[in-house]
Coordinates of C-alpha atoms in Angstrom, one line a residue:
M1 CA 33.5 29.8 4.7
E2 CA 32.4 26.0 4.8
E3 CA 35.9 25.8 5.8
A4 CA 36.0 28.1 8.5
I5 CA 32.7 26.7 10.0
H6 CA 34.5 23.2 9.3
I7 CA 37.5 24.3 11.5
L8 CA 35.4 25.4 14.0
K9 CA 33.1 22.2 14.8
K10 CA 35.7 20.1 14.4
S11 CA 38.6 21.8 16.3
F12 CA 36.0 21.9 19.7
C13 CA 34.3 19.3 21.7
H14 CA 30.6 19.7 22.9
P15 CA 31.0 20.6 26.7
E16 CA 28.0 18.3 27.8
K17 CA 26.7 20.7 30.4
S18 CA 23.8 20.3 31.6
E19 CA 21.8 22.7 34.3
T20 CA 18.4 21.8 35.8
I21 CA 15.6 24.6 35.2
P22 CA 11.7 25.2 36.2
V23 CA 9.6 24.1 33.0
T24 CA 8.4 27.3 33.0
E25 CA 11.6 29.0 32.2
S26 CA 12.3 26.2 29.8
G27 CA 10.9 27.2 26.0
G28 CA 13.8 27.0 23.7
R29 CA 15.9 24.6 25.4
I30 CA 17.1 21.2 24.8
T31 CA 16.2 17.9 26.8
I32 CA 19.3 16.1 28.2
K33 CA 17.4 13.2 29.0
P34 CA 14.0 11.9 28.1
L35 CA 11.2 13.2 30.2
Y36 CA 8.1 10.9 31.4
S37 CA 4.7 11.3 32.5
S38 CA 4.7 11.3 36.7
F39 CA 1.2 10.5 36.8
T40 CA -1.8 9.0 34.7
V41 CA -4.1 11.7 32.7
P42 CA -6.7 11.7 33.5
N43 CA -6.2 9.8 37.3
T44 CA -10.1 8.5 37.2
D45 CA -13.3 8.6 34.4
V46 CA -14.3 12.4 33.8
S47 CA -17.3 14.1 32.0
T48 CA -16.5 15.9 29.1
M49 CA -20.3 17.6 29.1
D50 CA -22.1 19.5 31.9
G51 CA -24.7 16.9 32.7
Y52 CA -26.4 13.2 34.4
A53 CA -24.3 10.5 35.0
V54 CA -26.2 7.2 34.2
S55 CA -26.1 3.4 33.2
A56 CA -26.2 3.2 29.0
E57 CA -28.1 0.2 29.3
D58 CA -31.1 1.4 30.3
F59 CA -31.6 4.5 27.7
A60 CA -30.9 1.2 25.4
D61 CA -34.1 1.8 23.4
A62 CA -34.9 5.8 23.8
S63 CA -36.3 7.6 20.4
D64 CA -38.5 10.0 19.5
R65 CA -41.4 8.1 20.2
N66 CA -39.9 6.0 23.1
P67 CA -38.7 8.5 25.6
V68 CA -37.0 6.5 28.6
R69 CA -37.1 8.6 32.0
L70 CA -33.8 9.2 34.1
Q71 CA -33.5 7.2 36.9
N72 CA -30.8 6.7 39.6
E73 CA -29.2 9.4 37.7
I74 CA -26.7 12.1 39.1
W75 CA -25.7 15.4 38.0
V76 CA -22.1 15.9 36.8
N77 CA -19.9 19.1 35.6
T78 CA -17.7 18.8 32.7
G79 CA -14.3 17.8 34.5
N80 CA -16.4 16.0 37.3
S81 CA -15.3 12.3 38.1
I82 CA -17.6 9.7 37.4
P83 CA -18.5 6.7 40.4
P84 CA -18.0 3.4 39.5
E85 CA -22.2 2.5 38.8
Y86 CA -22.3 5.1 36.1
N87 CA -20.6 4.6 32.6
A88 CA -22.5 7.3 30.1
V89 CA -23.6 11.2 30.7
I90 CA -26.1 12.4 29.0
A91 CA -25.5 16.0 28.1
V92 CA -28.0 18.4 29.7
E93 CA -29.5 20.0 26.4
D94 CA -30.6 16.2 25.4
V95 CA -32.5 16.1 28.6
Y96 CA -36.4 17.6 28.8
S97 CA -38.6 18.1 32.0
D98 CA -42.4 16.8 32.2
N99 CA -43.8 17.0 35.3
G100 CA -41.0 17.1 37.4
N101 CA -39.2 14.1 35.8
L102 CA -36.4 13.8 33.4
F103 CA -36.6 12.1 30.4
T104 CA -34.1 11.7 27.2
R105 CA -35.5 10.7 23.3
N106 CA -31.6 9.7 22.5
T107 CA -29.8 6.8 22.5
V108 CA -27.1 6.1 24.8
L109 CA -23.7 4.6 24.3
Q110 CA -21.7 3.0 26.4
W111 CA -18.5 5.8 28.0
Q112 CA -20.5 8.3 25.9
N113 CA -19.3 11.5 26.9
I114 CA -16.7 10.2 29.0
R115 CA -12.7 10.4 29.3
K116 CA -11.6 7.3 30.5
M117 CA -8.7 7.2 33.3
G118 CA -5.3 7.1 31.1
S119 CA -7.1 7.7 27.9
E120 CA -4.3 10.7 27.5
I121 CA -1.2 9.1 28.3
Q122 CA -0.1 6.8 31.3
K123 CA 2.0 6.8 33.8
E124 CA 5.6 6.7 32.9
R125 CA 5.4 7.1 29.4
M126 CA 8.0 9.0 27.6
I127 CA 6.6 13.0 27.0
L128 CA 9.5 14.2 24.8
P129 CA 12.9 12.1 23.9
S130 CA 16.3 13.4 24.7
G131 CA 17.7 15.8 22.4
H132 CA 13.9 17.7 21.7
C133 CA 14.0 21.7 21.7
I134 CA 10.8 22.3 24.5
R135 CA 8.6 24.8 22.4
K136 CA 6.1 27.0 24.2
Y137 CA 3.6 24.6 23.0
D138 CA 5.6 22.1 25.2
I139 CA 4.9 23.4 28.4
A140 CA 1.1 23.3 29.2
P141 CA 1.2 19.2 28.3
L142 CA 4.2 19.0 30.9
V143 CA 3.0 20.9 33.6
T144 CA 0.0 19.0 33.2
Y145 CA 1.8 15.6 33.3
G146 CA 3.3 16.4 36.7
I147 CA 6.9 18.3 35.4
S148 CA 8.3 20.7 37.2
S149 CA 11.6 21.0 36.3
V150 CA 13.6 19.9 33.8
D151 CA 17.3 18.9 33.0
V152 CA 18.5 20.5 29.9
A153 CA 21.8 21.1 28.2
S154 CA 23.8 24.2 28.8
I155 CA 26.2 26.6 27.4
S156 CA 28.0 29.7 28.6
V157 CA 29.2 32.4 26.5
G158 CA 31.1 35.4 28.0
L159 CA 31.0 38.6 25.7
I160 CA 33.7 41.1 25.9
P161 CA 33.0 44.4 24.3
T162 CA 36.2 46.3 23.2
G163 CA 37.1 49.8 22.5
S164 CA 38.1 53.0 24.1
E165 CA 35.1 54.8 21.9
L166 CA 32.0 52.4 23.3
V167 CA 29.9 54.0 26.1
S168 CA 27.0 51.5 27.6
S169 CA 23.8 51.5 26.5
G170 CA 21.5 54.1 28.2
T171 CA 24.4 56.7 27.7
I172 CA 24.3 59.3 25.5
P173 CA 27.5 59.2 23.6
G174 CA 29.8 62.2 23.1
P175 CA 32.4 63.3 20.4
G176 CA 33.9 60.8 19.1
Q177 CA 32.4 58.3 20.8
V178 CA 29.9 55.0 19.9
V179 CA 26.9 53.3 22.1
E180 CA 27.9 49.8 22.5
S181 CA 25.7 47.1 20.8
N182 CA 27.5 44.4 19.2
T183 CA 27.7 42.6 22.8
V184 CA 23.7 43.4 24.0
M185 CA 22.4 41.6 20.2
A186 CA 24.9 38.7 20.7
D187 CA 23.4 38.4 24.2
V188 CA 20.0 38.8 22.6
W189 CA 20.3 36.4 19.8
L190 CA 22.2 33.6 21.9
S191 CA 19.9 33.9 25.1
E192 CA 17.3 33.1 22.2
I193 CA 18.7 29.5 21.2
G194 CA 19.1 28.7 25.2
V195 CA 22.6 30.2 25.4
T196 CA 23.3 31.6 29.1
C197 CA 25.5 35.0 28.6
R198 CA 27.5 36.5 30.7
R199 CA 28.7 39.8 29.2
Y200 CA 31.5 41.7 30.8
P201 CA 31.9 45.8 31.0
I202 CA 33.8 47.5 28.3
T203 CA 37.6 47.2 28.4
G204 CA 39.5 49.9 26.5
D205 CA 42.1 49.5 24.5
Q206 CA 45.1 48.3 26.7
P207 CA 46.6 45.0 25.7
E208 CA 46.9 43.9 29.2
S209 CA 43.1 44.9 30.0
I210 CA 42.0 42.7 26.9
K211 CA 44.3 39.9 28.1
T212 CA 43.2 40.2 31.4
A213 CA 39.3 39.9 30.1
I214 CA 39.9 37.2 28.3
E215 CA 41.8 34.7 30.8
E216 CA 38.8 35.6 33.1
A217 CA 36.2 34.5 30.4
V218 CA 37.8 31.6 29.2
V219 CA 37.7 30.3 32.9
E220 CA 34.0 30.9 33.3
N221 CA 32.7 30.0 29.9
D222 CA 32.6 27.8 27.7
L223 CA 32.5 30.1 24.3
V224 CA 34.0 33.2 24.5
I225 CA 33.3 35.9 22.3
I226 CA 35.2 39.5 22.0
S227 CA 34.0 42.1 20.1
A228 CA 36.2 44.4 17.9
G229 CA 39.7 45.0 17.2
T230 CA 40.1 42.0 14.8
S231 CA 41.7 44.3 12.1
A232 CA 44.7 45.5 11.4
G233 CA 44.8 49.1 12.9
S234 CA 46.9 50.7 15.1
R235 CA 44.9 49.8 18.4
D236 CA 43.5 46.0 17.2
Y237 CA 45.2 43.9 19.9
T238 CA 42.8 41.3 19.8
A239 CA 44.5 39.0 17.2
R240 CA 48.4 39.8 18.5
I241 CA 47.0 38.8 22.0
L242 CA 45.0 35.4 21.0
A243 CA 48.1 34.6 19.7
E244 CA 49.9 35.2 22.8
I245 CA 47.6 33.6 25.1
G246 CA 46.5 30.5 22.5
E247 CA 46.5 29.8 19.1
I248 CA 45.1 31.3 15.8
L249 CA 43.3 29.1 14.1
V250 CA 41.7 31.5 11.4
H251 CA 41.9 35.0 10.8
G252 CA 40.0 36.0 7.9
I253 CA 37.3 34.7 6.4
A254 CA 36.1 34.8 2.7
M255 CA 32.2 36.7 3.6
I256 CA 31.5 40.5 3.5
P257 CA 30.6 41.6 5.7
G258 CA 32.6 39.8 8.7
K259 CA 36.4 39.3 6.6
P260 CA 38.4 39.9 9.7
T261 CA 36.9 37.3 11.7
I262 CA 39.4 35.5 14.1
I263 CA 38.8 31.7 15.2
S264 CA 41.4 31.0 17.8
R265 CA 41.5 28.2 20.8
V266 CA 42.8 29.3 23.9
S267 CA 42.7 26.9 27.0
G268 CA 40.9 24.2 24.9
K269 CA 37.9 26.6 24.4
P270 CA 36.5 28.5 20.9
V271 CA 37.6 32.0 21.4
I272 CA 35.7 34.0 18.9
G273 CA 36.9 38.0 17.5
L274 CA 33.8 39.5 15.8
P275 CA 34.1 42.9 13.7
G276 CA 33.8 46.1 14.9
S277 CA 30.7 46.7 12.6
P278 CA 27.7 45.5 13.6
Q279 CA 26.9 44.4 10.2
A280 CA 29.6 42.6 10.2
A281 CA 29.4 41.2 13.5
Q282 CA 25.4 40.1 12.4
T283 CA 27.0 38.1 10.2
V284 CA 29.2 36.5 12.1
L285 CA 27.0 35.7 14.7
R286 CA 24.3 34.1 12.4
E287 CA 26.3 31.7 10.1
L288 CA 29.7 31.0 12.8
V289 CA 28.3 30.9 16.1
I290 CA 24.9 30.0 16.6
P291 CA 25.4 26.9 14.4
L292 CA 28.2 26.0 16.7
C293 CA 26.2 26.3 19.6
I294 CA 23.6 24.5 17.7
E295 CA 25.8 21.5 17.5
W296 CA 26.6 21.7 21.0
G297 CA 22.6 21.4 21.7
M298 CA 21.5 24.7 21.4
S299 CA 18.1 25.5 19.6
G300 CA 15.8 28.0 18.9
N301 CA 11.6 28.3 18.5
D302 CA 10.7 29.8 15.1
D303 CA 6.5 30.6 14.2
E304 CA 7.0 30.5 10.3
Q305 CA 4.7 29.9 8.1
C306 CA 5.0 27.5 4.5
T307 CA 3.1 25.8 2.2
V308 CA 2.1 22.2 1.8
R309 CA -0.2 19.0 0.5
L310 CA -2.7 18.0 2.6
T311 CA -2.9 14.1 3.2
Q312 CA -6.6 13.9 4.2
A313 CA -9.2 16.2 4.7
I314 CA -9.7 18.2 7.6
P315 CA -13.3 19.0 7.9
S316 CA -14.5 22.0 9.7
D317 CA -17.9 23.8 11.0
A318 CA -18.1 27.0 9.1
G319 CA -19.5 29.7 10.8
F320 CA -15.9 28.7 13.9
N321 CA -12.3 29.7 13.3
E322 CA -10.5 26.4 13.7
F323 CA -7.4 25.7 14.5
V324 CA -5.8 21.9 13.5
P325 CA -2.4 20.2 14.8
L326 CA -0.3 18.9 12.0
I327 CA 2.3 16.9 11.7
I328 CA 4.3 18.2 8.7
G329 CA 7.1 16.6 6.8
N330 CA 8.9 16.5 3.7
L331 CA 8.4 13.6 1.1
N332 CA 9.7 13.0 -2.1
N333 CA 10.8 16.7 -2.2
E334 CA 7.2 17.5 -1.1
I335 CA 5.7 19.5 2.0
I336 CA 2.9 17.3 3.4
A337 CA 1.1 17.9 6.3
S338 CA -1.7 15.5 8.0
P339 CA -4.0 16.5 10.8
L340 CA -3.8 15.1 14.5
S341 CA -6.7 14.7 16.7
R342 CA -9.2 17.6 17.9
A343 CA -10.4 16.1 21.0
P344 CA -11.0 17.9 23.8
G345 CA -9.4 18.7 26.6
M346 CA -6.0 15.9 24.7
Q347 CA -2.7 17.8 25.1
R348 CA -0.8 15.2 23.8
S349 CA -1.5 16.4 20.0
A350 CA 0.0 19.8 20.9
L351 CA 3.3 17.7 21.7
S352 CA 3.0 15.2 18.7
A353 CA 2.5 18.3 16.2
N354 CA 4.8 20.7 14.9
G355 CA 2.7 23.0 12.7
Y356 CA -1.0 24.1 12.8
I357 CA -3.5 25.4 10.3
H358 CA -5.6 28.0 10.8
I359 CA -9.1 27.3 9.2
P360 CA -11.2 30.5 8.7
Q361 CA -15.1 30.9 9.5
H362 CA -16.1 31.1 6.1
I363 CA -14.3 27.8 5.1
E364 CA -15.6 24.3 5.6
G365 CA -12.2 22.7 6.0
Y366 CA -10.6 21.3 3.1
Q367 CA -10.4 18.6 1.2
A368 CA -7.3 16.0 0.7
G369 CA -4.8 17.0 -1.5
S370 CA -5.6 20.7 -1.2
I371 CA -2.2 23.2 -1.3
V372 CA -2.9 25.4 2.1
D373 CA -0.6 27.8 4.1
I374 CA 0.2 26.8 7.5
H375 CA 1.5 27.9 10.2
L376 CA 4.7 26.5 11.9
T377 CA 5.6 25.6 15.3
G378 CA 9.3 25.3 14.9
K379 CA 11.9 25.9 12.8
R380 CA 11.3 25.5 9.1
S381 CA 14.8 23.8 8.8
E382 CA 13.2 21.0 10.8
I383 CA 10.9 19.8 8.2
E384 CA 13.7 18.7 6.5
R385 CA 14.7 16.7 9.6
S386 CA 11.3 14.9 10.4
L387 CA 10.8 11.6 9.8
L388 CA 6.6 10.5 9.6
L389 CA 5.2 7.6 10.4
S390 CA 2.3 6.5 10.7
G391 CA 0.7 2.9 11.6
Q392 CA 0.7 0.6 15.4
Y393 CA 1.6 2.5 18.1
H394 CA 4.0 0.6 19.9
P395 CA 6.7 1.7 23.1
Y396 CA 9.6 0.7 20.9
L397 CA 8.7 3.6 18.9
D398 CA 9.4 6.3 22.2
W399 CA 12.8 4.3 22.6
L400 CA 13.9 4.4 18.9
S401 CA 12.6 8.3 18.7
N402 CA 15.2 9.1 21.4
C403 CA 17.6 7.1 19.6
I404 CA 17.3 9.1 16.5
S405 CA 16.8 12.7 18.0
N406 CA 20.7 12.1 18.7
K407 CA 21.2 12.2 14.7
H408 CA 19.0 15.4 14.6
I409 CA 15.9 13.3 13.6
S410 CA 12.8 14.3 15.0
L411 CA 10.3 11.2 14.9
Y412 CA 6.3 12.3 14.4
M413 CA 4.5 9.3 14.9
R414 CA 0.4 9.2 14.0
D415 CA -1.5 6.2 15.6
S416 CA -3.0 5.2 12.8
G417 CA -3.4 1.2 13.1
I418 CA -2.4 -1.3 10.7
L419 CA -4.8 -0.7 7.8
G420 CA -4.4 3.2 8.3
G421 CA -0.6 2.9 8.2
I422 CA -0.4 1.0 5.3
L423 CA -3.4 3.2 3.4
S424 CA -0.8 6.5 4.0
L425 CA 2.1 4.5 2.8
R426 CA 0.5 4.1 -0.3
K427 CA -0.7 7.5 -0.7
K428 CA 2.7 8.9 -0.3
A429 CA 1.8 10.4 3.0
C430 CA 4.2 9.1 5.4
H431 CA 7.8 7.8 5.2
A432 CA 7.1 4.1 6.9
T433 CA 4.8 2.0 8.6
P434 CA 5.5 0.7 11.8
L435 CA 3.0 -2.7 12.5
S436 CA 3.0 -6.1 14.0
Y437 CA 1.2 -9.3 13.0
Y438 CA 1.5 -12.7 14.5
G439 CA 3.1 -16.3 12.6
S440 CA 5.8 -16.7 11.1
S441 CA 7.7 -13.5 9.4
G442 CA 6.8 -13.4 5.7
G443 CA 4.2 -10.8 3.5
A444 CA 1.5 -13.5 3.6
H445 CA 1.3 -12.8 7.4
I446 CA 1.4 -9.5 7.0
P447 CA -2.6 -8.1 7.0
Y448 CA -3.6 -5.9 3.8
I449 CA -0.3 -6.0 2.0
A450 CA -1.4 -8.5 -0.8
D451 CA -4.4 -5.6 -1.4
Y452 CA -2.7 -2.6 -1.9
F453 CA 0.9 -2.9 -3.0
D454 CA 2.7 -5.0 -6.1
Q455 CA 5.2 -7.7 -5.2
G456 CA 8.8 -6.5 -4.2
E457 CA 7.0 -2.5 -3.7
L458 CA 8.1 -3.0 0.0
A459 CA 10.6 -3.8 2.4
A460 CA 10.4 -4.3 5.9
L461 CA 12.8 -3.3 8.7
H462 CA 13.0 -6.0 11.7
I463 CA 12.6 -4.6 15.0
A464 CA 12.3 -7.4 17.6
Q465 CA 9.5 -10.3 18.3
K466 CA 8.5 -11.8 21.7
Q467 CA 6.5 -14.2 22.7
Y468 CA 3.1 -13.9 23.6
G469 CA 0.8 -16.6 25.3
I470 CA -1.9 -17.4 28.4
L471 CA -1.2 -15.6 32.0
S472 CA -3.0 -17.2 34.7
C473 CA -2.7 -17.4 38.5
N474 CA -2.3 -21.4 38.3
S475 CA -2.0 -23.6 35.5
L476 CA -4.6 -23.6 32.9
G477 CA -5.5 -27.2 34.0
T478 CA -7.3 -25.7 37.2
I479 CA -9.8 -23.5 35.5
E480 CA -13.1 -25.1 35.0
S481 CA -13.5 -25.0 31.3
H482 CA -17.2 -24.1 31.3
R483 CA -16.5 -20.2 32.2
I484 CA -13.2 -19.1 31.1
R485 CA -13.0 -15.3 31.8
F486 CA -11.1 -12.6 30.0
S487 CA -11.1 -8.9 30.1
E488 CA -12.5 -6.9 27.1
D489 CA -9.2 -5.2 27.1
T490 CA -7.6 -8.5 26.3
E491 CA -10.0 -9.6 23.8
K492 CA -9.6 -6.2 21.7
I493 CA -6.0 -6.8 21.3
L494 CA -6.3 -10.6 20.0
E495 CA -5.0 -10.8 16.7
H496 CA -7.1 -13.6 14.2
N497 CA -4.0 -15.7 14.3
L498 CA -3.6 -15.6 18.1
L499 CA -7.6 -16.2 18.9
Q500 CA -7.2 -19.3 16.8
R501 CA -4.5 -20.5 19.2
L502 CA -6.6 -19.6 22.4
H503 CA -9.2 -21.9 21.0
T504 CA -7.2 -24.5 20.4
R505 CA -6.8 -24.3 24.4
F506 CA -10.6 -23.7 24.8
D507 CA -14.1 -24.1 23.4
A508 CA -15.0 -20.7 21.9
H509 CA -18.7 -21.1 23.6
D510 CA -16.5 -21.6 27.3
L511 CA -15.2 -17.9 26.6
V512 CA -16.6 -15.3 28.7
T513 CA -16.0 -11.7 28.2
I514 CA -15.5 -9.5 31.1
S515 CA -16.5 -6.4 30.0
D516 CA -15.7 -2.7 31.3
T517 CA -19.2 -2.8 33.4
E518 CA -17.6 -5.1 35.9
N519 CA -15.0 -2.6 36.7
T520 CA -11.9 -4.1 34.8
H521 CA -11.0 -1.2 33.0
R522 CA -9.4 -0.1 36.2
Y523 CA -6.8 -2.5 36.0
T524 CA -4.6 -4.1 33.2
P525 CA -5.3 -7.3 32.1
P526 CA -2.9 -9.1 34.5
E527 CA -3.8 -7.2 37.3
A528 CA -7.7 -8.0 37.2
V529 CA -6.1 -11.9 36.8
Q530 CA -4.7 -11.3 40.0
A531 CA -7.9 -9.7 41.3
N532 CA -9.8 -13.0 40.4
L533 CA -11.8 -10.5 38.7
A534 CA -10.6 -12.6 35.2
D535 CA -9.2 -16.0 34.7
I536 CA -6.3 -15.1 31.8
C537 CA -5.2 -12.9 29.7
I538 CA -2.7 -12.6 26.6
G539 CA 1.0 -11.0 27.8
D540 CA 4.2 -12.2 27.5
Q541 CA 6.8 -13.9 30.2
Q542 CA 8.4 -10.7 31.5
T543 CA 5.0 -9.3 32.0
A544 CA 4.0 -13.0 33.9
D545 CA 7.3 -13.0 36.0
I546 CA 6.5 -9.0 37.3
H547 CA 2.5 -10.3 38.3
N548 CA 4.0 -13.6 40.0
L549 CA 1.6 -15.2 37.2
C550 CA 1.8 -18.7 35.2
F551 CA 2.7 -18.3 31.7
T552 CA 1.1 -20.9 28.5
P553 CA 3.0 -19.9 25.2
L554 CA 0.7 -19.3 22.2
E555 CA 2.2 -17.4 19.3
T556 CA 5.4 -15.2 18.5
E557 CA 4.4 -11.5 17.3
H558 CA 6.7 -9.7 15.1
F559 CA 7.6 -5.7 15.2
E560 CA 8.2 -4.7 11.7
I561 CA 8.4 -1.1 10.0
L562 CA 7.3 -0.9 6.1
L563 CA 9.5 0.7 3.6
M564 CA 8.6 1.5 0.4
K565 CA 11.2 0.5 -2.3
G566 CA 14.4 3.0 -3.1
Y567 CA 14.1 4.0 0.6
S568 CA 18.1 3.7 0.8
E569 CA 17.7 7.5 -1.1
D570 CA 16.0 9.3 1.9
Y571 CA 19.1 10.1 4.5
R572 CA 16.3 10.0 6.9
I573 CA 15.4 6.2 6.8
M574 CA 19.0 5.6 6.7
Q575 CA 19.0 7.3 9.9
L576 CA 16.1 5.2 11.0
I577 CA 17.9 1.9 10.4
E578 CA 21.2 2.9 11.8
S579 CA 19.2 3.9 15.0
V580 CA 17.5 0.3 15.1
R581 CA 20.8 -1.1 14.9
T582 CA 22.4 1.1 17.8
S583 CA 23.7 -1.0 20.7
T584 CA 21.1 1.5 23.3
L585 CA 17.8 0.7 21.3
I586 CA 18.9 -3.4 21.4
Q587 CA 19.7 -2.8 25.4
Q588 CA 16.3 -1.8 25.9
L589 CA 14.7 -4.1 23.7
N590 CA 16.9 -6.8 25.2
D591 CA 15.5 -5.5 28.9
A592 CA 11.9 -5.3 28.2
G593 CA 12.2 -9.2 27.0
Y594 CA 12.4 -8.9 23.2
D595 CA 14.1 -11.6 21.2
T596 CA 16.9 -9.0 19.4
S597 CA 18.1 -11.8 17.6
R598 CA 17.2 -10.3 14.0
T599 CA 17.2 -6.7 14.6
G600 CA 18.0 -4.6 12.2
T601 CA 17.5 -6.8 8.9
I602 CA 16.0 -6.0 6.2
R603 CA 13.6 -8.6 3.8
E604 CA 11.9 -7.8 0.6
I605 CA 8.4 -8.5 1.3
R606 CA 7.1 -11.0 -1.7

C-alpha cells in the first residue's frame, strides 16, 4: 500500500488552482496567500464596562475614608468610544450617589476599563498565513478584521458511478438493483476537506458509455474517481478502458478491503478506480484519495480530544464553566499545552489557539504540570506538526510562519516577552524562544541567559540585525537641549543599552517623556515627531526615509531564536532553520531594511 501511495503522489503534480469564495463558506479550505487585517481593531479607544468616563488623575487619592466626587464625567456603555479628554472608566457598580452627587472610593488607574485603539490588531498585520486550513474558530476574527472573501486552494474531482444494477439514492431498488452510495459517500468525504465534487449520472455496463464519461470528466476535473468495475468479472470494463485511453500505473493493492483498486493516468491526470464494495471504497478513499488531496493542499476540520500536560497554571473562579484557549504541541514526545489570553473581546486568541480546555464550575482551575483532557480545534495529526515558540514577538515571525507553513509545519507564537520565553524554554514549555538584544553578538549580551542556563546549553539561530537610531525632524544640533521630548511608547521600547546611548547624546535630566495624556498614543512615534508632539523617537533608517526624518545611528539590534542543545533531533526545528534560510524570507527581511549577511547561521552560546 505504501508503494501505491508513493506512486500516486510522485506521478501527479499539484494542480495549483484557486478560487475566491465568501469567507462565510471558507471553513475547511486552505489559504493560498496570507490574509491581512483591513483595518485597526478597535479603531478608537472603547469602554469595556458600563460606567463613567473620567480622568484617572482626579482619583489618585480615593479610598474608603476619602471618597472622591465625580466631576465632568460622562456616561458610557460597553463598547462606546471614549473621548480624547478621558483616560479611564469607572464601572457603574463602583460608584454611589449621595445627595445627587456621584462618588467612588476606588483609586482609578490610567486606561482602566478601556481597550486602547489598535490593542487587538493593527491595519495590515497578517491574520493567517498561506497554507492555513481555515477553521470554524477563524471565521469570526476574519470577519471582525474586514475579510469578506478568501482566495483558497481548489481541486475539482469527478465522480463516475458505473454498474447497470445501480439506482440513484431516493429510489426503491427493484430485484437485483442496488442503491448507488459510493460516489455519494465520496462527495461528502471529499467536500468536507474542501474538494469541489462533480457527480456524474450513473453509467451502465456499456464500454463506450464508460469511456465517454471518463473522457468528459478528465477534461472537466483535476482528478477522476470511477466507482466499481475494477475487478476481473465479465462486466468489469474499467481496467480495459483505462489502458486503452491512458496508462495503468497500479492494478491491485495489498490491502483488504480494497485489493482491486486501479491507479491510472489519462491525459496527465489521475483516474482512480474504486472497488464496488462500499467498505473497500471507504478504505481506498481514506488511505489513498484523501492523502493525495491533502498533498495538493486540501484539509479538514476535526474536533478531537487528547490528554496534555499544562505548562502553566490556569486559575478559574468556582461556579463558572470556563473555556480557555490553548496552544498545544508535542515536545520531547510529550503533548503539552499553554493557555492563551482570556481578555474580553480579544478574538486573536482564537486564531493563535489549536485547542481549548473546559474547566467545570466545581473546579478552581488547574495547577502547572496537571495532566488534563482538552479539546482540539484542528486535527490530532497537526499537534505533531506544531512548532511552539514563546518569547518576544516581532513582525518577522509572521513572515517565518508563512514560509514554514509551506513545509506543513504550523508555527504558534506566545508573546511572553524575553524573560517569559527564556523561562518557558527552561521549563520545556516551548520548542524555541525568539528574542532581540542590542550590542555585539554573544551570550553575555542576551538578558537572563547566565541566570537560567549552563554554558553550552543553548544555541542561537540568527535571523537578522538592524541599526536603530534617533529620528528627528531636523539635525540633533537644532533641538533645544533643555527639553528633549520623546513619546512614552518610545521610552517603553528602549533597552538599557539603547537608553545609555541616548544619554550620551543628551543629559538624562533634559529628556521629557510625553505621556498618553497628550494624545501621542493616537500616533506612531514617527508621526508624533512629524506632528511636533515629540522632538525625537527611536527608529531605523527605512522608517526615517518613509517619514522624511533625519536619522542619527545609535545601536544595532540583533534578532535571534534560542534553541536547546540537541535541536537537530527535532524535525520541526530543522524545518524552522531551513525556512529561515529560504530566499523568500531573506528577501522580505531585506525589503524591510534588515541586514541579512548572517541570516540562518547558528552559534553556540558560551
